[in-house]
XYZ file of C-alpha atoms in Angstrom:
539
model
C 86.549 -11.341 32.305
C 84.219 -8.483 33.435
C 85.164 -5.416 30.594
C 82.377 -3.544 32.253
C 84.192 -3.407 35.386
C 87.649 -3.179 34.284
C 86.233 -0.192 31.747
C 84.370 1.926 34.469
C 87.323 1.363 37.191
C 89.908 2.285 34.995
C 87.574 5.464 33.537
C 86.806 6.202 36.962
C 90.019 6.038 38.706
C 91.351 8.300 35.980
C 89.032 10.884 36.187
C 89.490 10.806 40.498
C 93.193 10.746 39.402
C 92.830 14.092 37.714
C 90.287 15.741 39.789
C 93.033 15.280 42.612
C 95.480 16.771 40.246
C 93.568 19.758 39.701
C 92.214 20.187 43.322
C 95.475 19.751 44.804
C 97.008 22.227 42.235
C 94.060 24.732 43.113
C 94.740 24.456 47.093
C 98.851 25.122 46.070
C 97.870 28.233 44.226
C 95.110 29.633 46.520
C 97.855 28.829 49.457
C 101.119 30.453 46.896
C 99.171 33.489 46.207
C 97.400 33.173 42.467
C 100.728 35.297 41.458
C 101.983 32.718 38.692
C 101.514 34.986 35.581
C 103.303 37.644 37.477
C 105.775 35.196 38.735
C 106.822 34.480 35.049
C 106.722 37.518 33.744
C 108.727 39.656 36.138
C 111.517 36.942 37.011
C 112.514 35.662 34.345
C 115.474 38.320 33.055
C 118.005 35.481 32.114
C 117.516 32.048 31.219
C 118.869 30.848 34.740
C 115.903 32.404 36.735
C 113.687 31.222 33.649
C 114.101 27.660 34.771
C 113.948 28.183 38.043
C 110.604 30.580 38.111
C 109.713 27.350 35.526
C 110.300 24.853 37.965
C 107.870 26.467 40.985
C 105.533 27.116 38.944
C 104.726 24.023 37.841
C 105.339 22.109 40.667
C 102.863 25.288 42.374
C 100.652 24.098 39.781
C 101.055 20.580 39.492
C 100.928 20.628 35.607
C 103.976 21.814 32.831
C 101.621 22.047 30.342
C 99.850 25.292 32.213
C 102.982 26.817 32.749
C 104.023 26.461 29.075
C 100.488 27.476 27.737
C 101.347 30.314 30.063
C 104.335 31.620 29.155
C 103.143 31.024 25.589
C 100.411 33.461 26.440
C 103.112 36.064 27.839
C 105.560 35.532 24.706
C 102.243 35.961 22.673
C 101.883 39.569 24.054
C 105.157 40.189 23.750
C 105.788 40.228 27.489
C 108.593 37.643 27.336
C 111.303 37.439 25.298
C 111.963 33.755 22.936
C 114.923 33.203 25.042
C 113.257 33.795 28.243
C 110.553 31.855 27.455
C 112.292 28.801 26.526
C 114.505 28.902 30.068
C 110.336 28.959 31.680
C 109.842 25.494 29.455
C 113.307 23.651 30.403
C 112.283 24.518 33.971
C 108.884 23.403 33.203
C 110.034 19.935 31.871
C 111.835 19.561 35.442
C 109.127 20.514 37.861
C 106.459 18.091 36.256
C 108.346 15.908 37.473
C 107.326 16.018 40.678
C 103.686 14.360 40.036
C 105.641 11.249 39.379
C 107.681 11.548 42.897
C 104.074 11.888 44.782
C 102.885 8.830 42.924
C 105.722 7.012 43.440
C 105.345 6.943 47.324
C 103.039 3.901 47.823
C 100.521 4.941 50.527
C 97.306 3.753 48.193
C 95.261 2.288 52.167
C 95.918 5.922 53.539
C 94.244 7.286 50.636
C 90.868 7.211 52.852
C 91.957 8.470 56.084
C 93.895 11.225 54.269
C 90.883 12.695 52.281
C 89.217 12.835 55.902
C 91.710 14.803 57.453
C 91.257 17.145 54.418
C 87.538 17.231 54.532
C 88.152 18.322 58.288
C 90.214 20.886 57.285
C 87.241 22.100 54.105
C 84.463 21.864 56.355
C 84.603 21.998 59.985
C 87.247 24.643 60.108
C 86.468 28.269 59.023
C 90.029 29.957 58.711
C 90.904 30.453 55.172
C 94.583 29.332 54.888
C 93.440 25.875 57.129
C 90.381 25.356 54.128
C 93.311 25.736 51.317
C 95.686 23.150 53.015
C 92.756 20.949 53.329
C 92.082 21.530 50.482
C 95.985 20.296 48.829
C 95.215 17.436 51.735
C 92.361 16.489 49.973
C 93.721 16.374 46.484
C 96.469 14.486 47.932
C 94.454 11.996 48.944
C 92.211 11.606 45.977
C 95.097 11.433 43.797
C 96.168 7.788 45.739
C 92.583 7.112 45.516
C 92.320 7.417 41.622
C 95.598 5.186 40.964
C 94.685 2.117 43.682
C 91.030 2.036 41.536
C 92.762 1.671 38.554
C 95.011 -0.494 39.665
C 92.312 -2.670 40.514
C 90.647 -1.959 37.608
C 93.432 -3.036 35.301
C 94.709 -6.178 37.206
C 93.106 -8.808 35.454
C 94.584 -7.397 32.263
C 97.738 -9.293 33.667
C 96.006 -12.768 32.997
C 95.115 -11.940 28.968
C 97.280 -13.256 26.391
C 96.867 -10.187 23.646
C 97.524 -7.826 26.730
C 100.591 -9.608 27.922
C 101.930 -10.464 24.109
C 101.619 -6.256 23.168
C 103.448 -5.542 26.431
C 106.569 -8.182 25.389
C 106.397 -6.486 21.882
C 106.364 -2.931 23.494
C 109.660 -3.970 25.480
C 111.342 -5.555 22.676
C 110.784 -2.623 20.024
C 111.199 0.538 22.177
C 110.051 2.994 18.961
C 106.499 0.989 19.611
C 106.213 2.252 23.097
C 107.407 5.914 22.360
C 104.801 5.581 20.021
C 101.850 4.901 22.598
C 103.499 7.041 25.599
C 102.938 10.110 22.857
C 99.663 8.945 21.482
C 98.089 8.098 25.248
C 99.195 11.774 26.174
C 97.755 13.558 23.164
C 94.915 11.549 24.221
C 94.378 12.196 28.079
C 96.528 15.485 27.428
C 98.200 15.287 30.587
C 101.449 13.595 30.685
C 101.139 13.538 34.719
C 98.036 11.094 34.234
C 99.570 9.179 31.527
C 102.549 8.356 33.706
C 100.964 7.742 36.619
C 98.869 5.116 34.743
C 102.205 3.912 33.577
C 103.311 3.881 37.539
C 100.221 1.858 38.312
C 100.851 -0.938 35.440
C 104.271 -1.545 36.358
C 103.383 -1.611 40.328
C 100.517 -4.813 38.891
C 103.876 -6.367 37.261
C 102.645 -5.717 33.989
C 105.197 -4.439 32.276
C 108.904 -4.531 33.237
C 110.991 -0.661 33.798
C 112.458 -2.261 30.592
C 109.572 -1.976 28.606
C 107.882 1.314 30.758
C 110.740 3.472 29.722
C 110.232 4.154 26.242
C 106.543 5.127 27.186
C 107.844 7.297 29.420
C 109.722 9.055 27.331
C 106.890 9.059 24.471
C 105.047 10.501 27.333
C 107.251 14.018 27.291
C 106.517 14.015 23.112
C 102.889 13.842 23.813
C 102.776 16.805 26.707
C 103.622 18.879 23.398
C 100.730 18.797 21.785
C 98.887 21.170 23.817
C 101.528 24.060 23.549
C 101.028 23.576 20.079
C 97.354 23.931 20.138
C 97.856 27.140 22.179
C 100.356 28.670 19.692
C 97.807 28.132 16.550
C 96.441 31.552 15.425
C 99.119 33.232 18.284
C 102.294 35.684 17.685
C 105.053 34.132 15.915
C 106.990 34.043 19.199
C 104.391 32.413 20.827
C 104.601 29.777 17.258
C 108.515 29.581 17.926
C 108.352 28.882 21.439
C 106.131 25.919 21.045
C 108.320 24.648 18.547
C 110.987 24.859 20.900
C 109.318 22.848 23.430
C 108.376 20.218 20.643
C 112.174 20.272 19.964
C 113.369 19.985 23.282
C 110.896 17.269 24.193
C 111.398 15.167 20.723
C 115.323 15.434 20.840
C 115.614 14.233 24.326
C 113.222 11.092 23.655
C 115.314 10.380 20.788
C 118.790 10.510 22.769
C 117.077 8.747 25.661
C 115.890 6.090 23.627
C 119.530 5.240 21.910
C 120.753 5.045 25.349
C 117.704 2.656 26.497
C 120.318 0.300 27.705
C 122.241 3.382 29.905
C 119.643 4.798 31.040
C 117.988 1.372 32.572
C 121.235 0.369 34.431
C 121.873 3.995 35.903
C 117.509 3.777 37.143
C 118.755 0.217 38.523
C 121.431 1.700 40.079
C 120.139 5.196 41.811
C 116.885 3.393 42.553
C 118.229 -0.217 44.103
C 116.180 0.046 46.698
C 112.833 1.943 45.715
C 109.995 0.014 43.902
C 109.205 0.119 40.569
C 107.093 3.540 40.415
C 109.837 5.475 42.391
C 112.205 4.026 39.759
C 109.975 5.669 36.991
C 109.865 8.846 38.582
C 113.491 8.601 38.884
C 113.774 7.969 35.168
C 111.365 10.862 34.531
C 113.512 13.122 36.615
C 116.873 11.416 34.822
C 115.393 12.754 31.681
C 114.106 16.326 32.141
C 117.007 17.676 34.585
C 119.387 15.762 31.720
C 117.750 16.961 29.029
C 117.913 20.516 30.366
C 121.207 20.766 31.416
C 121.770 19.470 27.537
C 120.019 22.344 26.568
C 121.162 25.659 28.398
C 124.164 26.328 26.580
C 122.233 25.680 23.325
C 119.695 28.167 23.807
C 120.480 30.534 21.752
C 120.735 27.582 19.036
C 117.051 26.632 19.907
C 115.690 30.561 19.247
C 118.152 30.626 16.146
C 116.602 27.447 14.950
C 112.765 28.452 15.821
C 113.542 31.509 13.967
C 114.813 30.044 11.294
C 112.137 27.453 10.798
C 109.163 30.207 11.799
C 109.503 32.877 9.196
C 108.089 36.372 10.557
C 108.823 39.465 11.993
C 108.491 39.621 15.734
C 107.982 42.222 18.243
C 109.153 42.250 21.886
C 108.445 44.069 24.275
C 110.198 44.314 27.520
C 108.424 43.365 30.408
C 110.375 45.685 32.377
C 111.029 49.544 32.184
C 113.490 50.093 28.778
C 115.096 53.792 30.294
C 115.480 53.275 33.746
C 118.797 53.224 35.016
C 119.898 53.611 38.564
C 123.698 54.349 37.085
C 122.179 57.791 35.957
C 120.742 58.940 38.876
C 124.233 60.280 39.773
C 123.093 63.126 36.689
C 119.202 63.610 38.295
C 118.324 65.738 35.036
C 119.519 62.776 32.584
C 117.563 60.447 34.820
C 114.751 62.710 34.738
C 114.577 62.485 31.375
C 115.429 58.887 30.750
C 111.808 58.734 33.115
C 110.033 60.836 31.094
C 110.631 58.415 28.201
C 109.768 55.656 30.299
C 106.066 57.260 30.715
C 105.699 58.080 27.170
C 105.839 54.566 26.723
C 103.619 53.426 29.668
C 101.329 55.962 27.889
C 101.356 54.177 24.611
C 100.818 51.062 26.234
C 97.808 52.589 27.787
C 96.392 53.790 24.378
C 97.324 50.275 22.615
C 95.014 48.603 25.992
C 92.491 51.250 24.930
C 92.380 50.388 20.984
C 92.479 46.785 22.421
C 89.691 46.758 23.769
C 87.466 48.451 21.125
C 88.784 46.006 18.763
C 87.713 42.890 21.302
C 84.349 45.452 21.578
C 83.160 44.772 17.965
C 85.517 41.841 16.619
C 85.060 39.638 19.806
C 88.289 37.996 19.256
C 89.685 36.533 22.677
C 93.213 36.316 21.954
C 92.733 40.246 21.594
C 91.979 40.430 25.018
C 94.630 38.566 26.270
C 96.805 40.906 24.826
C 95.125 44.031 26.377
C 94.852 42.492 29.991
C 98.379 41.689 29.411
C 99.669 44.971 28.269
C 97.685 46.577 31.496
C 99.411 44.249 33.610
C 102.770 46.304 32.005
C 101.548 49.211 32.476
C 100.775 48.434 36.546
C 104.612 47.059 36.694
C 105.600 50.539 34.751
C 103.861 52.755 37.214
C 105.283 51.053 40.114
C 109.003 51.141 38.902
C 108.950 54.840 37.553
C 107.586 55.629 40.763
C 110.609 54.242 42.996
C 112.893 55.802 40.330
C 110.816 59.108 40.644
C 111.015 59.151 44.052
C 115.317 58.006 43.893
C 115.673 61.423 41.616
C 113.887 64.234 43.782
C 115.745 62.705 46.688
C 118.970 63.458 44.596
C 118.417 66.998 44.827
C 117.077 68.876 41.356
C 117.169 72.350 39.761
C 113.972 74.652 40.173
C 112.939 74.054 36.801
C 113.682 70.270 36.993
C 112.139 70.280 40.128
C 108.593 70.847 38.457
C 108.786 68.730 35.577
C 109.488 66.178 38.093
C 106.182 66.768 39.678
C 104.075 67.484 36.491
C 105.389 64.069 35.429
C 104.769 62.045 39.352
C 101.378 63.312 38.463
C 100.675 62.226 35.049
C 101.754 58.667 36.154
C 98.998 58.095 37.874
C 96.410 59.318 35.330
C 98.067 56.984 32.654
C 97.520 54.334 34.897
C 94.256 54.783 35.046
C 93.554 55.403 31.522
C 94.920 51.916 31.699
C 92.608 50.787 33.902
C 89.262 51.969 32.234
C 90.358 50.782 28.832
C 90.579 47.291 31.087
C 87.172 47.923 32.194
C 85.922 48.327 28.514
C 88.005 45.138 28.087
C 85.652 43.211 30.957
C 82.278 44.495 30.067
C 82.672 43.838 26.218
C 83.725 39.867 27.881
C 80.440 40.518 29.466
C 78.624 40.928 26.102
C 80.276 38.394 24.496
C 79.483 35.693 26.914
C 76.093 36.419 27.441
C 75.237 37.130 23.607
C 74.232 40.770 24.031
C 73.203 41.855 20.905
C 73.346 46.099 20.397
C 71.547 48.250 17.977
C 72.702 49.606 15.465
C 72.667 52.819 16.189
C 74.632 52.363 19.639
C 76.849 50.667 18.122
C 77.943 53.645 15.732
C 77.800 56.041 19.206
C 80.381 53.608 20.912
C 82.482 53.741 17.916
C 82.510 57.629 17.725
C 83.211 57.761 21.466
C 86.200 55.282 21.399
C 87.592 56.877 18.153
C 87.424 60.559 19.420
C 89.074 58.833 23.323
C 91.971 57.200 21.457
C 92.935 61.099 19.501
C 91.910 62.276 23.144
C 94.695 59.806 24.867
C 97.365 60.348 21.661
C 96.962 64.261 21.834
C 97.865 64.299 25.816
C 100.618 61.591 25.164
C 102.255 63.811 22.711
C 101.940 67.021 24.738
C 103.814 65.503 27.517
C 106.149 64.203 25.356
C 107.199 67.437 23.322
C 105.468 69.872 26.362
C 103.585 71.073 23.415
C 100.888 73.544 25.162
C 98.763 73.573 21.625
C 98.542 69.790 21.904
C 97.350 70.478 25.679
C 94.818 73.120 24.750
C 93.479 70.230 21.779
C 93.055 67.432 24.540
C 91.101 70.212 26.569
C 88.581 70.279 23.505
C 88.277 66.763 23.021
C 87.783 65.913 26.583
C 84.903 69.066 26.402
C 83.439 66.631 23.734
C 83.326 63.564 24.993
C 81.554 65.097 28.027
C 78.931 66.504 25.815
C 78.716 62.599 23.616
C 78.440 60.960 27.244
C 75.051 62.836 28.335
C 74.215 63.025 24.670
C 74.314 59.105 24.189
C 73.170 58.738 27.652
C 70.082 60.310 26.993
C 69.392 58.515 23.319
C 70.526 55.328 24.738
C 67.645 55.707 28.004
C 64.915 56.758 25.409
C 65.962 53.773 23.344
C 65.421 51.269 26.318
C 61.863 53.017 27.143
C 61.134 51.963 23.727
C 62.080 48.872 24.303
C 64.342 48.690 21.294
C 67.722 47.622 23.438
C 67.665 44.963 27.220
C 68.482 45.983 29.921
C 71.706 44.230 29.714
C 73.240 45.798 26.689
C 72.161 49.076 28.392
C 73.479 48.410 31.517
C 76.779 47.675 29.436
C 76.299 50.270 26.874
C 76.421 53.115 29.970
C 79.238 51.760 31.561
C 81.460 52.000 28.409
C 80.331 55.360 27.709
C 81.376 56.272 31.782
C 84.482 54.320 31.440
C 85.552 56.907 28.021
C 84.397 59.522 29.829
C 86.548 59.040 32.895
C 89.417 58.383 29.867
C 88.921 61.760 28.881
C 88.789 63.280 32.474
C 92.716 61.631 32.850
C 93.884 62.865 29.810
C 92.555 66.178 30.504
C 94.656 66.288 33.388
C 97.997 65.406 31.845
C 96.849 68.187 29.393
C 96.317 70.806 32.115
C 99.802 69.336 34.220
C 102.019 70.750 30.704
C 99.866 73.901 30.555
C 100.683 74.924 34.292
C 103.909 74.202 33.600
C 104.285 75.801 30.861
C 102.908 79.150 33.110
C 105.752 78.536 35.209
């Protein structure tokens, strides 16, 4: 027996397994619209839509564990609540299914023709959306490629005596092959390969649906393990919903596996007809959309139980506006104000990005990005909604005096918004340091931390001056924004004379400059909220 061939076929055929996997996926989200983060977070209001938004996502792309690392990132900055979260994982669970469905149509000796036709499509063809479909063609194709060589790479497996005797033992003690389904997956860490292998094996005759199911469902443990990786060092929600997905996952494996003998007939029975791989698929669709509909009404037992088990306080925030209410716009002052208290907290948002990214700036901690691109994401969806509602209230008709606050506050939307937006760009250039090991000087170092400290009371005095229309607070941002003026061409200057001596690269200068324009611009917004209360304050 040639190991050397059945080791490099099987190696090989995985990795052009995968690598169709991950094109394919790529070509379904260039083609979708990269909107999958957005996706989750804004339609997901009930568990219901959680599962569903759950299940196109991941068939979109092609993997559940992205979409729960995902959500896990959203829960994580508090974008998501627990309970929508875990309705994104049930529908998760569902739509990796589909993997096993493409695998389980046999079309292996079109493998070749069907990468062509997607090659066409990449390279002789110039229009965008035509490249992306190749481009899912493609994947497709490599994807049937990947199993039939290790297919052929694990056929003469069939004809050794250890091989055969651990795949009778496997079948016989179905706890042994949940066992290697969830060690093979924390292995590979993709439960789409590790069933597809499982496909393949069966489809050589070696091993019975018997014996595959177990690994199948040891499989679904395995998938796990990478949630949990993403959850260490993250939120406590984002430590609860990975436990729920463990739970989920564990409980139906162990319910699934006390009703082996169920569960084969009813394959046997939907799949009569189908060979053995669309019979696994079935099984692996039997489980999650069983599983799931197990686990609806019990969700608020799952976040009662992750709570219970994760100790910790935990805070949500909304991904949606909190005040906004189209029942008030009936009463256009009420609504008026309900909006104003919906932009004081866009605002703080906007100075939490801010601190954000000064904290990323000198503690280079990623997951404290995450949180700041996240929160900015918020703080877009914020702007857009207050702006409809805005725009819903001055058509209702307002007082004089209402009739200006509603402008001064259209105004200062905007200017929040892009407070947002530099404190993102601080976010992106201190990624730009980081990744390129810029190193800073002292002494620049100390500058940026004056300039972001004196931004943030810049940002918090205009915040509060809208808020309580406090003209004294107004006059104070004035100052501060005076200041940082004078500390931009200040810094500027030291920061240029430090380069001639050639005590900083050109690098960290180039990215020392653009911080110190990005605070300035800060300042320039917030001086403008500032000025919005004092003219209305004339009036």
């Amino acid at each position: 027996m040639d190991w050397q061939d059945i080791l490099f076929k099987f190696v090989g055929g995985l990795g052009i397994f995968l690598f169709g996997i991950k094109y394919m996926s790529d070509g379904l989200q260039k083609t979708a619209g990269d909107k999958m983060r957005n996706l989750l977070a804004t339609y997901t209001s009930n568990p219901i839509k959680g599962i569903i938004v759950g299940i196109v996502v991941t068939i979109l792309i092609q993997t559940s564990t992205g979409t729960t690392v995902m959500a896990i990132g959203l829960v994580n900055a508090g974008l998501m609540t627990l309970r929508q979260v875990i309705g994104v994982i049930l529908g998760a669970n569902i739509g990796t299914t589909m993997t096993a469905f493409i695998v389980g149509i046999k079309i292996e000796k079109y493998s070749l023709p069907i990468i062509a036709v997607g090659a066409i499509c990449l390279f002789f063809i110039s229009k965008k959306k035509v490249q992306y479909i190749g481009q899912i063609i493609f994947g497709f194709g490599m994807l049937f490629l990947g199993l039939s060589t290790m297919g052929g790479g694990l056929k003469p497996l069939q004809g050794l005596p250890v091989f055969t005797d651990f795949i009778i033992q496997v079948s016989e003690v179905p706890v042994l092959g949940v066992l290697v389904g969830t060690v093979f997956t924390m292995i590979v860490q993709s439960s789409s390969a590790t069933i597809g292998i499982l496909q393949t094996i069966a489809d050589e005759g070696m091993i019975t649906l018997q014996g595959a199911l177990p690994v199948l469902f040891g499989d679904n443990i395995g998938t796990t393990i990478t949630a949990v990786l993403a959850a260490i060092g993250a939120s406590v929600a984002a430590k609860r919903a990975a436990l729920v997905h463990v739970i989920f996952n564990v409980a139906g494996t162990i319910l699934f596996t006390l009703a082996l003998p169920i569960v084969h007939r009813a394959v046997l029975w939907i799949g009569e007809d189908v060979n053995i791989r669309m019979q696994i698929a079935y099984a692996h669709g039997m489980f999650n959309v069983t599983n799931t509909l197990i686990f609806i009404p019990l969700i608020p037992v799952l976040a009662w139980i992750a709570s219970k088990v994760i100790r910790g306080k935990m805070t949500e925030i909304e991904f949606k506006p909190k005040f906004l209410d189209a029942r008030l716009l009936a009463t256009p002052a009420v609504a008026l104000g309900q909006a104003q208290n919906e932009i004081i907290r866009m605002g703080t948002y906007a100075r939490e990005i801010l601190n954000d990214a000064s904290d990323y700036f000198f503690n280079k901690d990623d997951k404290v990005a995450n949180l700041a691109l996240q929160k900015e994401q918020l703080v877009n969806e914020l702007e857009r909604k207050i702006t409809e509602y805005m725009v819903k209230i001055s058509q209702s008709g307002l007082p004089e005096g209402e009739s200006t606050k509603a402008s001064t506050l259209m105004h200062t939307i905007n200017d929040i918004e892009r407070i947002g937006d530099h404190a993102e760009n601080i976010v992106e250039l201190s990624e730009l340091r980081i990744s390129n090991k810029v190193e800073f000087s002292a002494e620049a170092e100390n500058e940026l931390r004056e300039m972001l400290k004196l931004a943030d009371h810049t940002v918090e005095r205009a915040i509060y001056a809208l808020e309580h229309s406090d003209k004294e607070a107004a006059a104070d941002v004035l100052v501060c924004e005076s200041e940082l003026d004078r500390m931009e061409e200040s810094f500027r200057k030291s920061h240029i004379a430090r380069l001639n001596q050639g005590q900083c690269s050109g690098t960290s200068g180039a990215i020392y400059l653009d911080i110190l324009s990005n605070l300035e611009r800060v300042g320039d917004h917030s001086k403008n909220i500032a000025q919005f209360i004092l003219q209305e304050d004339q009036h």
